[in-house]
Each structure stands twice: as structure tokens, then as C-alpha cells.
Phi, psi and omega in degrees: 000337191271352174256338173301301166313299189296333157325328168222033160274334201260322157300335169289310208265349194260326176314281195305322168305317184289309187310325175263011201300300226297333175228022172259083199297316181290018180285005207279345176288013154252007160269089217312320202239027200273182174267347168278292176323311175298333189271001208248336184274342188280284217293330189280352181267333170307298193309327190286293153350275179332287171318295190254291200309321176276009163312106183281026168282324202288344195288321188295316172309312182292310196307329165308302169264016154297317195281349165263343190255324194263343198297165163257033156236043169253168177312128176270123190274153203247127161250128152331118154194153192036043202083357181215210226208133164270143154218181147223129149280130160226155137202242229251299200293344193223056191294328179275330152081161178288128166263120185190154183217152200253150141289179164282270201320326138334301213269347147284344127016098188325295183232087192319095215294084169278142162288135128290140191242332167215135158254118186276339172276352188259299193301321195299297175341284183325296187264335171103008179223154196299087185239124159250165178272137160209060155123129165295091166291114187216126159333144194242109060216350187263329135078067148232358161263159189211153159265141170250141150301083202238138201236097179283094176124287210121354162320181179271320215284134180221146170279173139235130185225086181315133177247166170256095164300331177291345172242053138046074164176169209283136176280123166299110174086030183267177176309156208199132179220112196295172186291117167200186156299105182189186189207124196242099158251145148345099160245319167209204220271336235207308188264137155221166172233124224220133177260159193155116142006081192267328165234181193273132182073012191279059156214168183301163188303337178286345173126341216219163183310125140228002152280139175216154204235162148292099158274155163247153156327326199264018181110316181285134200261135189222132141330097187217020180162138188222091170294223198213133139019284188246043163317162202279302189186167186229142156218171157278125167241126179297110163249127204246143187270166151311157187085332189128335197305170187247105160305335193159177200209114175256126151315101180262110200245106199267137166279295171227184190331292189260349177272109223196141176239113168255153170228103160351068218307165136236197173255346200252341170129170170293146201229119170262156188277140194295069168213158165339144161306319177261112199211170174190120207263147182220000150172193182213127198241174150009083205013011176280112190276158194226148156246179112260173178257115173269018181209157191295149172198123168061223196240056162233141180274138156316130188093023161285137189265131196229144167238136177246119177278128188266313156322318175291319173317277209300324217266309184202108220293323170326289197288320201292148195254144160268145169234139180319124166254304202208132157235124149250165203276164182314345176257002197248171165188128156282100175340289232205130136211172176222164156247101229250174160343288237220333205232165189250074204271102158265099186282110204242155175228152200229108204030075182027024152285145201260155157211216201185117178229143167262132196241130196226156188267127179226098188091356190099352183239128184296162175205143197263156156224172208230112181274119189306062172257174198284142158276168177054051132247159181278146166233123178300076197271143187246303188234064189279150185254150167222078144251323160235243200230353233257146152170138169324135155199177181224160187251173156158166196210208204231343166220041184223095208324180173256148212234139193254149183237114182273123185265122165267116160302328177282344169272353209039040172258156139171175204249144167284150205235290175214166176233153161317143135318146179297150170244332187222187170233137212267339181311126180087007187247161174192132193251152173267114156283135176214190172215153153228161169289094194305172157300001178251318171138340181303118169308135187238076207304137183196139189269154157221116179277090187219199181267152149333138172036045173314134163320065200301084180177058177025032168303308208285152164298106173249121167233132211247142178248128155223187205237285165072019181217161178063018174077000190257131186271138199243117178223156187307150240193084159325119174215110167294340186279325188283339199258339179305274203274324186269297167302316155358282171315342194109007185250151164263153176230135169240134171225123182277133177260073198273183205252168220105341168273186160222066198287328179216051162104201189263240216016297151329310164236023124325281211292023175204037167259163163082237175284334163317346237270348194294315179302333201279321177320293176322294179307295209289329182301340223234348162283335174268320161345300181296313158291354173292312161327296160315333199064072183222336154207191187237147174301345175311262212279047180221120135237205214172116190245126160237179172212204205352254194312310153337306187308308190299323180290279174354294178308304190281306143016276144003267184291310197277346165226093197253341187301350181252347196244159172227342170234157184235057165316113183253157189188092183069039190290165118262155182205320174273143187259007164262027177231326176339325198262316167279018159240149180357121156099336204307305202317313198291356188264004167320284186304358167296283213251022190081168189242134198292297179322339181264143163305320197273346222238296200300316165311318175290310175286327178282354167303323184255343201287103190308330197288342192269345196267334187309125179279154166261351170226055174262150172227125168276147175268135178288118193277172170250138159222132191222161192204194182212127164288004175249029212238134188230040159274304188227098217289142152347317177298343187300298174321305170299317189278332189297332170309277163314339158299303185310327191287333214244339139315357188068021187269136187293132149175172212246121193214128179222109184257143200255125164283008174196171182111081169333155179287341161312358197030011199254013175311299198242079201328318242243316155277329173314313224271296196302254207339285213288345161283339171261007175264339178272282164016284163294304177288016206244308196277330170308294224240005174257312202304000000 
């Protein structure tokens, strides 16, 4: 199956190169693994070396976050299972890392008596390929049979392979899934229900599953729901009562990015559930499947958190009603949620600030208690157990390491279990909340980290970060690297919550899709506007970091103000954006940014679209732009041609593409650690020399 894919992942991509050849000179740089491409990523990491690695700075930089990406005294973060605790450790000696479980009282503990259950770095050896973990799926209640997730490279793209956990090995002749895009769940000890490439090519124009099958041990595949080609994608959610039995199974069918249609398996055909195209399933509690809503529906507002009695649903599809749990208010957005035995934990923000409510069915009615945690922090739900009330979550603040926490959810307690070590020292540091005023007149909230009684006379070295995209919210962030190597130093970090994220809710990244997308640009330019203003930095002493979504604000930044910035991080971007949609994984992303292919759809985007925007008599600040050649989320080519325009422009920049390595950048301490040094480098040679 696996030569089959990259066939026609190499087919795709070679389709997309011919469509853009007649005016694209640089499509051939999206051809990821060709050898005209590769030699052209060879001259340019030579160059990149030189440049930031022959820095006699990078040694000291790597050795900082060596010492941080690596320690053996960070939190081994804990998943709930079979009564104890998971963890997978990696460091220096163990870069692909330990698969291993703890009891819980052990594993609270200084130092915990671990099991090993997979050494990832002795199968890759063993088998000759690059494998990381990525993640364990295990039967339920006894959760010691398991699917392992395995990423050759750090991809999207995973193998499944059933393991025992309980004898730590792989089960002979057990399920087995070639490497793709895909999703695998439980239904009893012999069944799963499997989303996946069932023949070569049976998958969406984004790249990912809409059939989903019955498998048995014994091999035989049952049909049991089918979306369409071009849907984003299709998968299955099991839902389980206490003990394990299974209530039902919904088809979750994404028509684009934010838009989803659910369903009901039945034996009579799929029953669809009474909700908005913009829905988002987040668990299943005291029979109730809980959505939010990202849009108004019947008499609920966007960004309600709703529950469906799924019994009543299956008894009389007509009748049954959603019930109200949480609406929060215009300054609020729900994060996070998880499910405990019995409770439902939501995790929320409040002027971007975090808390946690535990939510119980009482009387027929929901009713909330507030989990005793630090204010003005972020918060992390990690772990639910649903055997009992027990979970995990973490804290953490931008000068407050992170602190992992044991919860009883049914009492509305808990304790601290263990904390990070300080990584830098905070002494003399202090963060600011401030706003600016967008171009529409919308306030804009943004943190600032610098020292204490700071110079206002635009000196400090800055560097500012946003997202602005996918509903995701940018909240304050223990980053030892950042406080290590940057603040440390005399530089300030700023990070804007501009809109397009979900910092307040879907509305907060509504107001900035599509034909919007032009505000989320606006908004970041009018944050830097304000520190300028401030005097807290200068466009001299301003740089700007993004990454995936990131990138495109970054990227457009760029072009569109370049007059504010002197350094530019680009990092796993897209950027050209009249392309976006025809390389891998891209397609699911129409409903963010539009569709290139509609005329009214393409106009709005080539308005901004950085790569189309570069001028020859633009004078630009020399960008860092970096990319990873395996990373199939967000293809490479974005990186490379924007590289190769500016180079053909006669424009000064800096370009290191990482040869393995998933778009998450987080596969390898060791490459973590090399990655985050030569991006402080560079900006240290931007905005400090």
C-alpha cells in the first residue's frame, strides 16, 4: 500500500507542477524529492550553515536548548490507562524514545518506577525506518490491547499496528494497517471501525479517508458509511458507556474545514443529528454526545457548548431536543474539553486568561463547580480517566513554569503533583496586557514580556508573535527557549491575539475568514503600530515570528508593511496562496481561505497572496524562512519558491530546510534543539548586533 500511495502522492504533485509550469518559473521546487529540487535545498542549507551555525553564538544557543529540549528533569507528561499512567520519553540517548507505564502512585512520585512497553529507537534500528510514536488507541475498560500509531519520518501519514500492552509486544498476526492518512477505532475485542484508502486513490481531493469499514480479525471489511471525493474527510466516533459497552457509533463527515455533518450508524441507514453545519464534537458524558456550536442555531448563540440524549435520538429521531450546558459570553471561548466517569471538564478562557469547570448532570439539569487553580493562567487538559473522576492537566504562564495537576473531577479538587523547573530566570521580568486599535476600530488585545521599568525609546530588541487563524487561541506559554536564550538577553516577546484565532470565541475567527482575512494582516500590523508608538520597541529593533497559518501572516507582513520590521521568521508556511489548495493536505483548508478556482474566491486572495505580491522594488527586511522536507501537512514548496522568488529578485534571505521531520517540528530533541538556535541567531544578528 505504501508504494502505492507515494505513487500517487508523486502523481498529484507532478499533475500540479504541469498546471503551474506556463507561469510559475519555481514550480519545479514542489516537486519535494527530485533531485533538481534537492540539490537546490543542499546549496541552500550550505549557505544557511554558514550563516547562523558559523555564528560563534550558535554553539552557545545550541548548548541552552540542548539542555532544555533534553533534560531528565521535565515533566514526563501522563496519559491515563489501564489504572496507571503512559508516558513516551525522549532524549539525547533516546531521540525516537520510550513508550513506558507507571502505576499512578509511583508515577507521582520524585521518581517513578517505569515499565517499558516500546523502545522506538530499537525497532527503528531493527526495522531500517525512521518511526516515531504517535499515539496509542486501546480498548476500553481494560485499555491493554492497543493500536500503536507509528510516523516514519514524523509525518501525518501512520502505520497501526495491534500491540499487548499488557506482555509489551507487537500481537502476531494481529491488525495491521499500511502506512496513510487514516483512523482507526475499537468496536469490540475482533472489530474496529477504520477510515482509509481502501483502493489507490479512494481518498479526498484533501488527501484523507471518507469510507469507513467494519474490519474483523478475520480480514473481513464491511461497508458501513461512505461521504464523497470532495468532502475534507470522513471518520468515526465510538461512544462508550461506563464499563466500555458501546452506545453508538456517529459518522463524522467534514464537508470543508469547519463544516461537518454527524451521524448515527443505525442498522436502517444513517440518522442525521439535528446540528448546524458548523458543529464540533467534543464527548460523551451521562449519554449525552456534547458538541459546541460554531454558529447560531434554533435558540442557541455561537459558541454554545449542547448535549444530545443519544437514546432518545435513536428512540425518536424528530422529537429529541439539544440541551443547553455553557453559553459563554462575548469575552469568553471554550478551549478544551475532556470526560471523566461521570463529569464533563471545560476548559475556558476569560480575556484570554484560562480556568476549568467541572460540568454534572443534577436533577435533570447541568450544573458547574470551578476547579481550584492559579488565576492569570493558562490552562492544558491532558488526561481524563473514564474509569473514575481522576485528571490531569497543566498550568503555566509566560514567567511561570508548568505545573502538572491532579484533579478529582467529581469533588471539584486538586493538587499539584509535579512542577517544571525554572528554565531561565524571571527575576526583573514582567508581563503587560495592552491593546491596539485595529483598522476597523476593534480592539485588540496583545501580552507584552520585557523587563521591568523598561526603556521607552524604542531600543529593546522585540519579537512578536501571532496566529490568527483555525479557531486557535494564542495564550500565555511557559517557553524556556524563549526565556533562555532571548529574554535573558534583553529582548522582549510580544504575543498578539488578533483575530482569526479563539481568543473569544468562533465570532473572533469569523470575523476574519475568507474575504475577511485582510483584518487578521491589519490587526497584527496595528499591534506592532502601537509598540512602535509606545515606544517599548522600533521598526529597527521589531521582528516577527509565524509558522503553518502563521506563516501566511508573516509572509504577508512582509510584503505589506515591510517598513515595520527588520527581521522576518517564516516557519513551515503557506504562502503562495493561489496554490494552496492543489498541494497535499491543502484542499481541507477552502473553508479558512477560500477557493483559488472561483473567480470572486481567487480575487481576494491574490490580493494578499505574498508570494504574487513580491515587488522588485520593494525594500524588504531579510526573511529566515524554514521548512521541513517530510512534512505533509504543509508542503515545502511554499517555502522554497518564496525563497527562490526573493533570490531572483535580487533580494537578501536566509533559507534551511530540516530533511526529515513532520510539521510539528517536535520529532527529535536534538533537531528541536539545532532548529530553535539558529532562529535566535538570526534574530540576535536582526534586531541585537
Amino acid at each position: 500500500m505504501k508504494s502505492v500511495v507515494s505513487g500517487l502522492c508523486a502523481l498529484m504533485l507532478t499533475a500540479g507542477v504541469a498546471a503551474a509550469a506556463e507561469d510559475d518559473p519555481f514550480a519545479w521546487l514542489e516537486e519535494v524529492d527530485s533531485p533538481r529540487a534537492m540539490a537546490w535545498v543542499e546549496a541552500q542549507n550550505a549557505r544557511a550553515r554558514e550563516r547562523l551555525e558559523g555564528d560563534p553564538r550558535y554553539q552557545t544557543y545550541l548548548s541552552e536548548a540542548r539542555a532544555i529540549f533534553a533534560a531528565e528533569d521535565r515533566i514526563p507528561i501522563p496519559r491515563l490507562r489501564a489504572g496507571g499512567v503512559d508516558n513516551l520519553w525522549q532524549d539525547a540517548e533516546r531521540p525516537h524514545g520510550v513508550w513506558r507505564h507507571a502505576s499512578l502512585a509511583s508515577y507521582r512520585k520524585a521518581s517513578p518506577q517505569w515499565r517499558t512497553l516500546l523502545d522506538l529507537d530499537a525497532l527503528a534500528e531493527a526495522e531500517g525506518r525512521n518511526w516515531f510514536f504517535h499515539g496509542a488507541t486501546c480498548l476500553k475498560p481494560a485499555q491493554t490491547r492497543c493500536l500503536i500509531a507509528l510516523s516514519d519520518g514524523g509525518g501525518d501519514a501512520v502505520e497501526f499496528r495491534e500491540f499487548d500492552a499488557a506482555e509489551a509486544r507487537f500481537v502476531d498476526g494481529g491488525f495491521r494497517f499500511a502506512e496513510g492518512k487514516q483512523d482507526v477505532a475499537w468496536l469490540d475485542a475482533d472489530t474496529l471501525i477504520v477510515g482509509r484508502e481502501w483502493t489507490p486513490g479512494e481518498v479526498t481531493t484533501s488527501g484523507y479517508p471518507y469510507v469507513l469499514k467494519t474490519v474483523r480479525r478475520d480480514g473481513t471489511a464491511t461497508e458501513v458509511f461512505r461521504g464523497d471525493p470532495t468532502d475534507v474527510s470522513a471518520s468515526a466516533i465510538v461512544l462508550r458507556a461506563e464499563g466500555g459497552a458501546v452506545d453508538g457509533i456517529i459518522a463524522a463527515r467534514g464537508l470543508t474545514f469547519f463544516e461537518s455533518e454527524f451521524s448515527l450508524l443505525t442498522d436502517a441507514g444513517p440518522l442525521k443529528l439535528p446540528l448546524p453545519r458548523r458543529a464540533a464534537y467534543q464527548a460523551y458524558v451521562d449519554g449525552r454526545a456534547v458538541f459546541t456550536l460554531q454558529e447560531p442555531h434554533e435558540d442557541f448563540a455561537a459558541g454554545a457548548l449542547v448535549g444530545l440524549p443519544i437514546g432518545d435520538f435513536r428512540r425518536a429521531p424528530k422529537a429529541a431536543k439539544l440541551e443547553l450546558i455553557f453559553q459563554p459570553s462575548e469575552r469568553q471561548a471554550i478551549t478544551e474539553t475532556a470526560e471523566t466517569k461521570g463529569s464533563l471538564v471545560v476548559s475556558i478562557l476569560d480575556e484570554v486568561k484560562g480556568a476549568v469547570d467541572v460540568w454534572r448532570r443534577q436533577d435533570g439539569r447541568w450544573a458547574a463547580r470551578r476547579l481550584p487553580l492559579p488565576a492569570d493562567a493558562s490552562v492544558a487538559l491532558v488526561s481524563g480517566s473514564g474509569k473514575d473522576e481522576t485528571l490531569f492537566l497543566i498550568t503555566e504562564g509566560f514567567l511561570s513554569p508548568d505545573a502538572l495537576w491532579l484533579a478529582d473531577a467529581g469533588a471539584a479538587a486538586a493538587q499539584t503533583v509535579k512542577t517544571l523547573p525554572a528554565r531561565f530566570d524571571p527575576d526583573g521580568l514582567e508581563v503587560q496586557q495592552f491593546s491596539a486599535t485595529s483598522t476597523d476600530g476593534t480592539r485588540i488585545p496583545y501580552f507584552v514580556v520585557a523587563k521591568k521599568g523598561l526603556k521607552l525609546d524604542g531600543s529593546t530588541p522585540t519579537l512578536l508573535y501571532g496566529y490568527g487563524g483555525f479557531e486557535i487561541a494564542q495564550t500565555p506559554a511557559y517557553r524556556p527557549e524563549l526565556g533562555k536564550i532571548w529574554l535573558e538577553r534583553g529582548g522582549a516577546y510580544v504575543l498578539a491575539n488578533i483575530r482569526g484565532g479563539g481568543e473569544f470565541g468562533p465570532t473572533w475567527h469569523q470575523a476574519a475568514l475568507r474575504e475577511k482575512r485582510q483584518r487578521a494582516f491589519d490587526d497584527f500590523a496595528a499591534v506592532a503600530k502601537d509598540l512602535i508608538a509606545r515606544k517599548i520597541t522600533s521598526p529597527r529593533r521589531l521582528g516577527i515570528y509565524g509558522r503553518s497559518n502563521g506563516g501566511v501572516l508573516t509572509s504577508v507582513s512582509m510584503t505589506q508593511n515591510p517598513q515595520l520590521f527588520n527581521a522576518v521568521v517564516i516557519e513551515s508556511p503557506l504562502i503562495d496562496m493561489l496554490r494552496y489548495h492543489r498541494l497535499p493536505a491543502g484542499a481541507s483548508w477552502i473553508g479558512e481561505y477560500g477557493d483559488p478556482e472561483v473567480p470572486e474566491d481567487r480575487a481576494f486572495i491574490a490580493a494578499y497572496s505574498a508570494y504574487q505580491k513580491l515587488a522588485p522594488d520593494a525594500d524588504y527586511p531579510e526573511p529566515y524562512i524554514t521548512t521541513n522536507t517530510r512534512d505533509d501537512r504543509v508542503h515545502p514548496g511554499h517555502a522554497r519558491k518564496f525563497a527562490a522568488r526573493l533570490e531572483a529578485l535580487g533580494k537578501p534571505y536566509v533559507y534551511f530546510e530540516n530533511t526529515f521531520g513532520g510539521h510539528a517540528n517536535a520529532t527529535d530533541p536534538e533537531l528541536n534543539a539545532q532548529r530553535w538556535a539558529r532562529h535566535y541567531v538570526y534574530l540576535t544578528q536582526k534586531l541585537m548586533d
